[in-house]
Amino acid sequence: MKVNYIKTTILASAMSLMCSCIGDLDVMPLDPNIMTAEDAYSTPESYLQGLKKIYSVWALSGQDNAGASDLEGMDAGNTVLLRCWWTLQENTTDEAKCAWGDSWVTQVNGMIWNTAEVEPMEGLYHRSMYIVSLVNDYLKQLPNAPEGVDRERYNAEARFCRALAYYVLMDAFGNPPFATEETGSSLPEQIKRADLFDWIEGELNTIKSSLPEMTDEYGRADQHCVDFLLARMYLNSEIYTGTKRYTDCITACNNIITSNSYELADDYAELFMADNGENADARKEIIFPVIADGNTTQSYGIGAIILGSRSGSEGTVKNYGCNGGWDGFRATGNLIRAFNYDAEESAWTADNINSFDNRAIFYSEGRSLDITTSAIGTFTEEGWAVYKYSNLNGDGTPGKNTTFPDTDFPLFRLGEVYLMYAEAVARGGEGGSTSKAVEYIQNLRKRANTAYSEVTESWLTENTSVSASRASVAYGNILNERCRELYWEATRRTDLIRFGLFTSNSYTWAEKGGVISGVGVDDKYNLFPIPVSDISVNGNLHQNEGY
């Protein structure tokens, strides 16, 4: 899992990026804080290092240590890209709330932000744009690469990373600035969401044949990664473009499934443990991870999720591989009720729900099921803790570092492919079958050793209560199954928007709308505002509607 890095100084999102040289490159800059691209890209090895630097932005805030940041003004801990994406996909929803007193927490917990700076939004936007800038610079340099560099593959991998960054920007902000290696403007113009969708789709289809079908190095993009990202886009196409693309979603899912390159891991919990990148059983399901290593890739990305979900009074190296905990992230009652345990709620415990469905990995001792007073400061009293992610290896030993976990974040995995396929079939896509959709859901449930009733073809399309609430929606069984299988995997906000529930008053949860019992909010919150920090320096940008 070791990653080498290259450093350059680039203009990204109109922010000055200050980087420095490291010993992996036998190059000394004139200024210790500045290295030109021409100097940096001078050997075959440097082009691989440059490519891995692009990949690393998801996991790392900077290059020297966990306290370093590639972006001026971006806190190294709070603005790791993975952490920002996870926070905005989870803490805005019915799956997670945060107990910290940071200024951004109340706004994100309650969906009451405005155009004032919100740290996770700033981090998500600027680090995604940073990837775009790194890739644009890399693609300009790549034609000059010496012999020994696989230019075609490196070009395709870099462009995949850029397409993924633009997907995040499209999903979260809708209409971001748009620049490629060919545009050359330091003040890029905005692109409409539907146009960006078309560009990403075209880009992915163009590069696919230049990637290996199956990567030869864990963590690098291949053709299956392209199909996965396309499937996610097609499943949400009606939101992004106004046009349904469920048939295309099924095609992309089938490309992955019929390749026979992946299988469900036998043990669900091992997908989220410290050795998931080395464990052959977990690896057979993971399609594309954000890689972590406790000694060589230290950051507060996955570490924040693992440490933040434990209490300092309860966390020990023995029970989850890290010292202490941060008393931060925990579940809402809605998440727990998605498991629909067949007993009186007063008798529910983390252990008996886990025995009913082993995907339910929680801690309940001394905690109420619901957050009823306040999310802030009530971590150990209100809301169960989520222990899904761990810095323990499959054999129970801790990861190599008790502060920075080894746990990779499975950004793409086969379990989600099965769920995307089933939903696209249920919603009327062609090229699949309801019998296969049922089979795939049943496979997930068998792995979870659940006591739920059997899935039928009618189950796929039924109007169903969401997380045991009074809200009922079409295809609700699939939404509930996605919650049980994918909770805390940074998909929930996008899911709730697709099902029309994210802003709706018909389905609420603790703190929604800034009210402890939850209320509906304005539809403008389906998108985040473009950060004023960029609008103020780029006159080509306009704020999203309603802000």
Coordinates of N, CA, C and O in Angstrom, one line a residue, residues 25 51 65 93 127 139 187 194 235 252 287 299 328 350 421 453 479 524:
L25 N 12.6 12.0 -5.5 CA 13.1 12.5 -6.8 C 14.5 13.1 -6.6 O 14.8 13.8 -5.7
L51 N 1.6 10.5 -11.3 CA 0.3 9.8 -11.4 C -0.2 9.5 -10.0 O -1.4 9.7 -9.7
N65 N 3.4 15.2 6.1 CA 2.8 14.5 7.2 C 1.4 14.8 7.3 O 0.8 15.6 6.5
T93 N -27.5 13.6 6.4 CA -28.6 12.7 6.1 C -29.1 12.0 7.4 O -28.8 12.3 8.5
R127 N -10.3 20.7 -3.2 CA -9.5 19.6 -3.4 C -9.9 18.8 -4.7 O -9.1 18.3 -5.4
L139 N -1.1 16.1 -17.9 CA -1.4 15.7 -19.3 C -0.6 16.6 -20.3 O -0.3 16.2 -21.4
L187 N -9.0 31.4 -15.1 CA -10.3 31.7 -14.6 C -11.4 31.0 -15.4 O -12.1 31.6 -16.3
A194 N -25.9 19.3 -16.8 CA -26.1 18.3 -17.8 C -25.0 18.2 -18.8 O -24.7 17.1 -19.3
L235 N -27.5 5.8 -13.0 CA -28.6 5.6 -12.0 C -29.2 6.9 -11.5 O -30.4 7.0 -11.3
A252 N -23.7 -1.1 -17.8 CA -22.5 -0.9 -17.1 C -22.3 -1.9 -16.0 O -21.2 -2.5 -15.8
I287 N -13.5 -2.9 -5.8 CA -13.2 -2.5 -7.2 C -12.2 -1.3 -7.2 O -11.3 -1.3 -8.0
S299 N -3.0 10.5 7.4 CA -3.8 11.7 7.2 C -5.0 11.5 8.1 O -5.2 10.4 8.7
G328 N -17.3 11.8 18.1 CA -17.8 12.6 17.0 C -19.1 12.1 16.3 O -20.2 12.6 16.5
A350 N -27.2 -3.5 20.3 CA -26.3 -3.7 19.2 C -26.0 -5.2 18.9 O -26.0 -5.6 17.8
Y421 N -27.8 -2.5 -10.1 CA -28.5 -3.4 -11.1 C -29.9 -3.6 -10.7 O -30.8 -3.4 -11.5
S453 N -37.4 -11.9 5.5 CA -38.2 -12.7 4.6 C -37.6 -12.7 3.2 O -36.8 -11.8 2.8
L479 N -34.2 1.0 -1.4 CA -33.6 2.1 -0.6 C -33.2 1.6 0.8 O -32.1 1.9 1.3
K524 N -33.4 23.9 -2.6 CA -32.0 24.4 -2.9 C -30.9 23.6 -2.3 O -29.8 23.5 -2.8

